[in-house]
PDB file of C-alpha atoms in Angstrom:
ATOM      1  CA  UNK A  11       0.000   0.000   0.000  1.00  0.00           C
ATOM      2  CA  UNK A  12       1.389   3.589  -0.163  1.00  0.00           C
ATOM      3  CA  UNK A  13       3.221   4.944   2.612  1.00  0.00           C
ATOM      4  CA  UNK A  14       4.028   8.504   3.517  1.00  0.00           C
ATOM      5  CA  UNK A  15       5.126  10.723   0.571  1.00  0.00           C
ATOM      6  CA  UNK A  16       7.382  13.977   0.665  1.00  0.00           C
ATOM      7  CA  UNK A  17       8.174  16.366  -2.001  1.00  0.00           C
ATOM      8  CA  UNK A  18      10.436  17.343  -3.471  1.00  0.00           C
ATOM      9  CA  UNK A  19      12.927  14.461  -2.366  1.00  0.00           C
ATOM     10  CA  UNK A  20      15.473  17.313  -3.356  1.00  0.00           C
ATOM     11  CA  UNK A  21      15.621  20.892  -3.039  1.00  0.00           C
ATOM     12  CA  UNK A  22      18.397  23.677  -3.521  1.00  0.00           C
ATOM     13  CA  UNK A  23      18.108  26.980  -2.680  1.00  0.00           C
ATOM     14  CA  UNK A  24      19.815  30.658  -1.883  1.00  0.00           C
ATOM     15  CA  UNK A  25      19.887  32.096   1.342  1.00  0.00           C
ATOM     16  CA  UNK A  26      17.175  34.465   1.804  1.00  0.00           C
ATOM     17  CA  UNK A  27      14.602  32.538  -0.172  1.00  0.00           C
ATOM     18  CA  UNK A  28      11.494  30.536   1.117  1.00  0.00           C
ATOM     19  CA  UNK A  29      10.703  27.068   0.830  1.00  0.00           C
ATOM     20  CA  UNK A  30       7.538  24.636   1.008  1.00  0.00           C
ATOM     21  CA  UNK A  31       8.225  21.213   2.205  1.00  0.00           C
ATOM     22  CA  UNK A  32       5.354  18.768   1.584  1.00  0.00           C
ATOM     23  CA  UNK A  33       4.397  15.570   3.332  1.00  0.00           C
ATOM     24  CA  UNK A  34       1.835  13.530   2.205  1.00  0.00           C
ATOM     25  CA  UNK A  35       0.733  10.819   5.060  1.00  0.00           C
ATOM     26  CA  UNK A  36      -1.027   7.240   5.154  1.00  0.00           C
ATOM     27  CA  UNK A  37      -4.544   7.859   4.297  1.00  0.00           C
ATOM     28  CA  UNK A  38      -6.409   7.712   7.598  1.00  0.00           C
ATOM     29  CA  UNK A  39      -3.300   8.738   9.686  1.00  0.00           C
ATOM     30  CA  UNK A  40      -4.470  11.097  12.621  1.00  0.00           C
ATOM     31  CA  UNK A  41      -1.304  11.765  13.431  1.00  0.00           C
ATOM     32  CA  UNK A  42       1.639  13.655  11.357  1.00  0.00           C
ATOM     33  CA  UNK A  43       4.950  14.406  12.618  1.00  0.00           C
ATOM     34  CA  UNK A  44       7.849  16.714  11.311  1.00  0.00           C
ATOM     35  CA  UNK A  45      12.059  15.880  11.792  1.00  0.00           C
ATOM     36  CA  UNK A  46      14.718  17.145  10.396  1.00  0.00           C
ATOM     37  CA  UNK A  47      18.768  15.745  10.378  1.00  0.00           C
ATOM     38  CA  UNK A  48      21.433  18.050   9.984  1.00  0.00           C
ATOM     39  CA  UNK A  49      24.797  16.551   9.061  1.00  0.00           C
ATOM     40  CA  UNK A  50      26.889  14.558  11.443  1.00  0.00           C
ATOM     41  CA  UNK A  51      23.820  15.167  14.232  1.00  0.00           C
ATOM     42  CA  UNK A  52      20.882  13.634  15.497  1.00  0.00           C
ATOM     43  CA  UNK A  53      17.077  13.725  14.712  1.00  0.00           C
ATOM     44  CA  UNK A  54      15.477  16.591  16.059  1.00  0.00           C
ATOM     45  CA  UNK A  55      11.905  16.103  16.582  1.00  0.00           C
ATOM     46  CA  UNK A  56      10.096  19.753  15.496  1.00  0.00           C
ATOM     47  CA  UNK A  57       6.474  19.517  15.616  1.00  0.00           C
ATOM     48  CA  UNK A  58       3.058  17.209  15.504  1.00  0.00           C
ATOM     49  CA  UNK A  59      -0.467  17.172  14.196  1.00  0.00           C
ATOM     50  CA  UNK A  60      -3.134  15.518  15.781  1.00  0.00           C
ATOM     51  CA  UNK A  61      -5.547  16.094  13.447  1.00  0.00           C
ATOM     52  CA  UNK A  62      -5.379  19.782  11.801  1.00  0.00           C
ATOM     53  CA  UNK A  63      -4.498  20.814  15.296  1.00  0.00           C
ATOM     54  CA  UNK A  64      -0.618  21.110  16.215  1.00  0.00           C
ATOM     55  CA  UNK A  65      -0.816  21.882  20.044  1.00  0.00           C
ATOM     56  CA  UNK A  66       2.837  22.220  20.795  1.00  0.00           C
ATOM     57  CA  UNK A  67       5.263  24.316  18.369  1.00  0.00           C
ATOM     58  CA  UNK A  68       8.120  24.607  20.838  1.00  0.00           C
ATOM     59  CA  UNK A  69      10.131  22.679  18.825  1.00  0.00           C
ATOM     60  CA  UNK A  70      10.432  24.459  15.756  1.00  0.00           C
ATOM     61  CA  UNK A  71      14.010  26.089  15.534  1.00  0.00           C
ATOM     62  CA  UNK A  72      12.835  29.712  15.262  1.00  0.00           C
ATOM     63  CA  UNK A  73       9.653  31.794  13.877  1.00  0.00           C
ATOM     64  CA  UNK A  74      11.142  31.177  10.484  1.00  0.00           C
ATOM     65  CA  UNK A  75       9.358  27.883  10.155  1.00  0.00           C
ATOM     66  CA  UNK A  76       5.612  27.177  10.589  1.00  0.00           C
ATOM     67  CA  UNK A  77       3.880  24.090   9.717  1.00  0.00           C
ATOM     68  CA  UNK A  78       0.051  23.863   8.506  1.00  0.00           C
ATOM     69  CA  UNK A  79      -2.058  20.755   8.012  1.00  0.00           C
ATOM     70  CA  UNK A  80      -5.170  20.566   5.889  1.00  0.00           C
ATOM     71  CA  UNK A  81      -8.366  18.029   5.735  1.00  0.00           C
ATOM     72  CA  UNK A  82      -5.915  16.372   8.315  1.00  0.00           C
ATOM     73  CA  UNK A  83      -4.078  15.143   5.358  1.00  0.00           C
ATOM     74  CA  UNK A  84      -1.553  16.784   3.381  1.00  0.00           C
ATOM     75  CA  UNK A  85       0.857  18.801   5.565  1.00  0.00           C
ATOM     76  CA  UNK A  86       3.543  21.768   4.136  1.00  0.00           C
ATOM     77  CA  UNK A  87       6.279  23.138   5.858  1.00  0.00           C
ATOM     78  CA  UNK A  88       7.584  26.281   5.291  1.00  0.00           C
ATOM     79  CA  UNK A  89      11.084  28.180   6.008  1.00  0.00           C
ATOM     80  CA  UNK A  90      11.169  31.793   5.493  1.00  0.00           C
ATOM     81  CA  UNK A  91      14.462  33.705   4.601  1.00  0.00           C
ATOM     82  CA  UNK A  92      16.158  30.753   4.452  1.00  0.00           C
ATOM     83  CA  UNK A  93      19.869  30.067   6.070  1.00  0.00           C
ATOM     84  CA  UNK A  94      22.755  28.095   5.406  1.00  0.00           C
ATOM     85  CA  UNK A  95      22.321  26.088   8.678  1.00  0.00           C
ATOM     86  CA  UNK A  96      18.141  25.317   8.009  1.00  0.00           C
ATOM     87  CA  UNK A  97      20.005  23.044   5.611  1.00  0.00           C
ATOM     88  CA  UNK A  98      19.051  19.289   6.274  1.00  0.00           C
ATOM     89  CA  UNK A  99      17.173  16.206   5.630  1.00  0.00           C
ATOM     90  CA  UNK A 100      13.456  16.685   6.123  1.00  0.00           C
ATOM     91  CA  UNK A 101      11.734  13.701   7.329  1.00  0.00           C
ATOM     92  CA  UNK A 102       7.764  13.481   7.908  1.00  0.00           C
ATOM     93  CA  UNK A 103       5.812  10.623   9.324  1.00  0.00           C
ATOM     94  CA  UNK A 104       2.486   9.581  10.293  1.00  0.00           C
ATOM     95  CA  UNK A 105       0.358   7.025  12.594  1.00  0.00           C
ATOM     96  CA  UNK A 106      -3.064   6.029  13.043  1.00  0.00           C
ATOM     97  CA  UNK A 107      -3.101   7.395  15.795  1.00  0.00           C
ATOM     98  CA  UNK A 108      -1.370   9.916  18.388  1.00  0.00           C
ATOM     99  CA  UNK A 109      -1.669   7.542  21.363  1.00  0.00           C
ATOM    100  CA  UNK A 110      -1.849   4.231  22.007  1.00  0.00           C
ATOM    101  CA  UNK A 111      -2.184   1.681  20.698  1.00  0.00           C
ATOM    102  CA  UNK A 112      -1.816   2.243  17.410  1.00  0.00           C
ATOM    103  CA  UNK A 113       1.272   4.961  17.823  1.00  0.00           C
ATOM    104  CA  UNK A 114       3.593   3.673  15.104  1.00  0.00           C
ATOM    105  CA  UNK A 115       5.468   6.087  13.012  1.00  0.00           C
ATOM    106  CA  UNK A 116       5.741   4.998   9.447  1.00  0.00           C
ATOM    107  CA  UNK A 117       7.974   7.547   8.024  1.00  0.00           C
ATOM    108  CA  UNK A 118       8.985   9.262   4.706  1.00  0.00           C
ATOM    109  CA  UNK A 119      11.770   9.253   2.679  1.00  0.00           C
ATOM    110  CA  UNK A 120      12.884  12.655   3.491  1.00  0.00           C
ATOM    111  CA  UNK A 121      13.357  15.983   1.547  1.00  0.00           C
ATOM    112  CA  UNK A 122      17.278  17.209   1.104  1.00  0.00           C
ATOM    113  CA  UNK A 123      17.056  20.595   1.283  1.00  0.00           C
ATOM    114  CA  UNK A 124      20.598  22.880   0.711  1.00  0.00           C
ATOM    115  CA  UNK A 125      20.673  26.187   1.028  1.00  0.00           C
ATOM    116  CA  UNK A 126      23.689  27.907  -0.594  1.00  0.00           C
TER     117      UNK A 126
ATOM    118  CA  UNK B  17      16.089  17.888  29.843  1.00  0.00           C
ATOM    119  CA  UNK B  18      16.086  14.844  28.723  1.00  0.00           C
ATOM    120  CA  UNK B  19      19.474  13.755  26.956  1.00  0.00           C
ATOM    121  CA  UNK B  20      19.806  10.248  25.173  1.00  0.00           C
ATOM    122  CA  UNK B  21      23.250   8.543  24.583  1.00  0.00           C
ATOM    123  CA  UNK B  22      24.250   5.457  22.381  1.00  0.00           C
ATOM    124  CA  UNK B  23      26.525   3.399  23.036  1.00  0.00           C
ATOM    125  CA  UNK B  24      28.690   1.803  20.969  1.00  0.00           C
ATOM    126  CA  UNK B  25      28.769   4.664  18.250  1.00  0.00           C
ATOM    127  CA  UNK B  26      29.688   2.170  15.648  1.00  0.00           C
ATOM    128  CA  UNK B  27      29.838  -1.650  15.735  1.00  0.00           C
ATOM    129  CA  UNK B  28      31.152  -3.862  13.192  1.00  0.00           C
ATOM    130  CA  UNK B  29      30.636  -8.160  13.066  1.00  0.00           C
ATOM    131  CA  UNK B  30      30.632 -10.693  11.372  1.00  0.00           C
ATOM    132  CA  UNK B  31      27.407 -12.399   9.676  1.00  0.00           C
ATOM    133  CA  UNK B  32      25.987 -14.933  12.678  1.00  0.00           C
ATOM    134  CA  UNK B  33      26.840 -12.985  15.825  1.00  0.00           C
ATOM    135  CA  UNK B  34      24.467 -12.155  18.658  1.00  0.00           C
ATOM    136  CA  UNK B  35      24.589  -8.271  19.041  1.00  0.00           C
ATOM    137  CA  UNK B  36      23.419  -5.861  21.824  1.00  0.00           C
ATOM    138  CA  UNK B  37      22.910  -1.971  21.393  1.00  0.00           C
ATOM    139  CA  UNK B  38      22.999  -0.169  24.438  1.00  0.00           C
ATOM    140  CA  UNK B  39      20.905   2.827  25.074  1.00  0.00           C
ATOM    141  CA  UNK B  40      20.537   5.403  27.949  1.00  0.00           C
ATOM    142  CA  UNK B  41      18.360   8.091  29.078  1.00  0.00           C
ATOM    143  CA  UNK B  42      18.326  11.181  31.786  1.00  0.00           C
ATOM    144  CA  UNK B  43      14.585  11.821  32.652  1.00  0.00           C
ATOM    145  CA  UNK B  44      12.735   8.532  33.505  1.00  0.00           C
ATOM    146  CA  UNK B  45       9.215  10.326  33.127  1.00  0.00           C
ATOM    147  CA  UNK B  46       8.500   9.032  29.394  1.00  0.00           C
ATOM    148  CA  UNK B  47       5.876   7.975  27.544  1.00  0.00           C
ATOM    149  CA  UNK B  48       7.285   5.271  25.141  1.00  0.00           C
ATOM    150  CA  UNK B  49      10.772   4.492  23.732  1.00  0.00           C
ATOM    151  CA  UNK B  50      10.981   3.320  20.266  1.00  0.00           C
ATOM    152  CA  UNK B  51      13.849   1.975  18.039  1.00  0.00           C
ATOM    153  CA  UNK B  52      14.112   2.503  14.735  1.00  0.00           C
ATOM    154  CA  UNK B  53      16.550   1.989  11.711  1.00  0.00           C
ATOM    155  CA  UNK B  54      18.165   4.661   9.489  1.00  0.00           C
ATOM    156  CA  UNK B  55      19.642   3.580   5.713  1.00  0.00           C
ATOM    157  CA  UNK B  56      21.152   5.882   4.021  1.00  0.00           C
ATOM    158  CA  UNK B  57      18.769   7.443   1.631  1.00  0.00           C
ATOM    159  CA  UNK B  58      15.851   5.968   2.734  1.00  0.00           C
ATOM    160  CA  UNK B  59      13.397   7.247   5.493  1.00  0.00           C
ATOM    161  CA  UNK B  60      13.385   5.568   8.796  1.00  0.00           C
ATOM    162  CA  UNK B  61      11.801   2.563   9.749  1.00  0.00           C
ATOM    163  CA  UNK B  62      10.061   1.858  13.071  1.00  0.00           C
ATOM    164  CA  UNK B  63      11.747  -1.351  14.184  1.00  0.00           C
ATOM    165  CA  UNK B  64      10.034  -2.090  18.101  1.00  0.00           C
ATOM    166  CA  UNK B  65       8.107   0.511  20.332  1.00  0.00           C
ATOM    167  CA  UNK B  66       7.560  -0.259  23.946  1.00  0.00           C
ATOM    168  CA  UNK B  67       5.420   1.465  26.105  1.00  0.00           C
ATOM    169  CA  UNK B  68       6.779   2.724  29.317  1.00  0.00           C
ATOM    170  CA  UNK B  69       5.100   0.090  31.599  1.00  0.00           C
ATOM    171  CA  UNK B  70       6.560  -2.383  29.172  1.00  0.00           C
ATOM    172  CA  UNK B  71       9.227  -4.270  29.853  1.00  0.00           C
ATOM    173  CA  UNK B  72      10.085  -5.514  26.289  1.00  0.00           C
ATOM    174  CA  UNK B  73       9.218  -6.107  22.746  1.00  0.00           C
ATOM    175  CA  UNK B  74      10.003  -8.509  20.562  1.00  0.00           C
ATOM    176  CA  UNK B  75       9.728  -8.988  16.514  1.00  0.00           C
ATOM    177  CA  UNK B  76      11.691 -11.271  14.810  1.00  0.00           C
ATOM    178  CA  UNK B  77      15.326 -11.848  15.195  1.00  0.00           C
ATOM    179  CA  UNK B  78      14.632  -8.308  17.435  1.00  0.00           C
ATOM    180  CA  UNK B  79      13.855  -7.548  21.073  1.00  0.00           C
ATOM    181  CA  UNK B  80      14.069  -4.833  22.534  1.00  0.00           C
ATOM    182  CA  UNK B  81      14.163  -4.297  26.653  1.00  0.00           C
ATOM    183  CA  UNK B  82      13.339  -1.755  29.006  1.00  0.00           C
ATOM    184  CA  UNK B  83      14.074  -0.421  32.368  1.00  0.00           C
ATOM    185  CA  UNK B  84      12.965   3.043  32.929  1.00  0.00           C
ATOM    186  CA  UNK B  85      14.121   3.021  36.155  1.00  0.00           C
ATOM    187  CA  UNK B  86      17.800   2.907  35.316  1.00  0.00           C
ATOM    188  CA  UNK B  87      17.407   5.016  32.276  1.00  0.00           C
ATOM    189  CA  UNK B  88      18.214   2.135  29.857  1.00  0.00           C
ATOM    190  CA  UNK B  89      17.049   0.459  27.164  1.00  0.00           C
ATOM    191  CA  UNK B  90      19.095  -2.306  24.341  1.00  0.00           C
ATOM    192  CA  UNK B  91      18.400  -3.712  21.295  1.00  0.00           C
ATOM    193  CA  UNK B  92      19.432  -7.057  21.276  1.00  0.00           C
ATOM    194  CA  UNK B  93      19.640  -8.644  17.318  1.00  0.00           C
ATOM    195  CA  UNK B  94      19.812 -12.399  17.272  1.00  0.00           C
ATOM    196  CA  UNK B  95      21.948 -13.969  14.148  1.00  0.00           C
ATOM    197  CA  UNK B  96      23.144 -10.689  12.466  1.00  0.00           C
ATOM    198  CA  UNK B  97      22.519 -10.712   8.551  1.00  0.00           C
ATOM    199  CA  UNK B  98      24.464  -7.969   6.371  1.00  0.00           C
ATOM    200  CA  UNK B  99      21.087  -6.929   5.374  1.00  0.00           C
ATOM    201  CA  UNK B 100      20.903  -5.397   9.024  1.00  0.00           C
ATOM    202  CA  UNK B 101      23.790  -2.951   8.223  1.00  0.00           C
ATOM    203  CA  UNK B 102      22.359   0.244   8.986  1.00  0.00           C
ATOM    204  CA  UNK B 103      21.786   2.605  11.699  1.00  0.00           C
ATOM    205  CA  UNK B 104      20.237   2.401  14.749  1.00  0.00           C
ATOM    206  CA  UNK B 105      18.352   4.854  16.495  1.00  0.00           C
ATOM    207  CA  UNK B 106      16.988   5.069  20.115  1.00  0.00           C
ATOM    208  CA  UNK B 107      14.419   7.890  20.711  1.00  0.00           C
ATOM    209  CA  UNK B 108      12.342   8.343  24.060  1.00  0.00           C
ATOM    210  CA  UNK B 109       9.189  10.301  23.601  1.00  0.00           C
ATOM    211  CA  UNK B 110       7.694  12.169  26.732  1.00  0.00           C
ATOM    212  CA  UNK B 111       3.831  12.638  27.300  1.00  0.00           C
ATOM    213  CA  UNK B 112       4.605  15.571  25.549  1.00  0.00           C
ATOM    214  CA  UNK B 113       5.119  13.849  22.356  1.00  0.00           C
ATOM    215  CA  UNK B 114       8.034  15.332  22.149  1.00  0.00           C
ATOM    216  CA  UNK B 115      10.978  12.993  20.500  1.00  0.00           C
ATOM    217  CA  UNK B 116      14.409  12.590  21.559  1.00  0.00           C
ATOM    218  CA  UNK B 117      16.956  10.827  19.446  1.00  0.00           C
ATOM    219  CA  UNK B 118      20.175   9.445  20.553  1.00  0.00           C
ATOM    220  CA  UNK B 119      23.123  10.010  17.820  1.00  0.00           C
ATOM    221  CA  UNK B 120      22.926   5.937  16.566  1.00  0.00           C
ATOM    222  CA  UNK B 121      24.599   3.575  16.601  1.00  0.00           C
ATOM    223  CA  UNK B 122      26.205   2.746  13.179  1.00  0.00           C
ATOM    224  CA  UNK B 123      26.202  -0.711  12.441  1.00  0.00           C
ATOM    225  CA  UNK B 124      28.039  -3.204   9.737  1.00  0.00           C
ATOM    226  CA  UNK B 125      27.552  -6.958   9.514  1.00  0.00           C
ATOM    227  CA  UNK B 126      30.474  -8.064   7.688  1.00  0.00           C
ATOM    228  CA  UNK B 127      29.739 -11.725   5.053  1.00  0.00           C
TER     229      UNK B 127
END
């Protein structure tokens, strides 16, 4: 069956410009969750849907980024003014549900995003 | 704030062994701890989740314990294959939902 989708898988930019990261979940998924992986560190966890609803947005690395979820589907997220250091890999992922017991993350193949 | 460490950062066999990842954590207040695996290129794949009045989890040639009170958690991977080259990540989610990943541990299962 089809699993979570991201575009693009690839994306270069220049600093200063804004980009739209979409994730595409498992149809039926309540729950969608944003990562990103800069080189040589770990996965840092940035923000969750459940639903439409993302009730915690702590983790985003600055007011640059902002996430959005529609028809508690399709999810974008978006850097503004980009930087050298927003430069990572982009991972989304998605479960049934947000608690248990069906809490699995099923995750995407990642956008590479480089800004220059 | 809750810090997660790996340990070893990279582990290298031969096809056939019996290998443990180790995994540690600072805050014992968590939700769930899940392992998952990391190729390169791919996205990651949930591997075991275990809740945090679990003790373990198994699937396969995988099982996974856990003891919340010591902060620990391992990965233990019965009859290595090099198809389980990859790397290996421990993260610790809080009621929060918040994730925490340890760094990996990078693993190669020599033929």
């Amino acid at each position: 069956g089809a699993g979570v989708s991201q575009s693009p898988s690839n994306k270069v930019t220049e600093k200063g410009k804004d980009v739209e990261l979409r994730c595409d979940p498992i149809s039926g998924h309540t729950a969608l969750y944003w990562y990103r992986q800069r080189l040589g560190q770990g996965l840092e966890f940035l923000i969750y849907f459940q639903g439409n609803s993302a009730p915690d947005k702590s983790g985003l690395p600055s007011d640059r980024f902002s996430a959005e979820r529609t028809g508690e589907s399709v999810s974008t997220l978006t850097i503004q003014r980009t930087q050298q250091e927003d430069s990572a890999v982009y991972l989304c992922a998605s479960s049934l549900t947000l608690g248990p017991p069906r809490e699995t993350q099923y995750f995407g193949p990642g956008t590479r995003l480089l800004v220059l | 704030k809750q810090e997660v460490t790996q340990i070893p950062a990279a582990l290298s066999v031969p096809e056939g062994e019996n290998l443990v990842l180790n995994c540690s954590f600072t805050d014992s207040a968590i939700y769930n701890l899940q392992w998952f695996r990391q190729d390169p290129g791919k996205g990651l794949t949930s591997l075991l989740l275990i809740q945090s009045s679990q003790r373990e989890q198994t699937s396969g040639r995988l099982n996974a314990s856990l003891d919340k009170s010591s902060g620990r958690s391992t990965l233990y991977i019965a009859a290595s294959q090099p198809g389980d080259s990859a790397t290996y990540l421990c993260a610790v989610v809080n009621y929060g939902q918040n994730f925490v990943f340890g760094p990996g541990t990078r693993l190669s299962v020599l033929p």
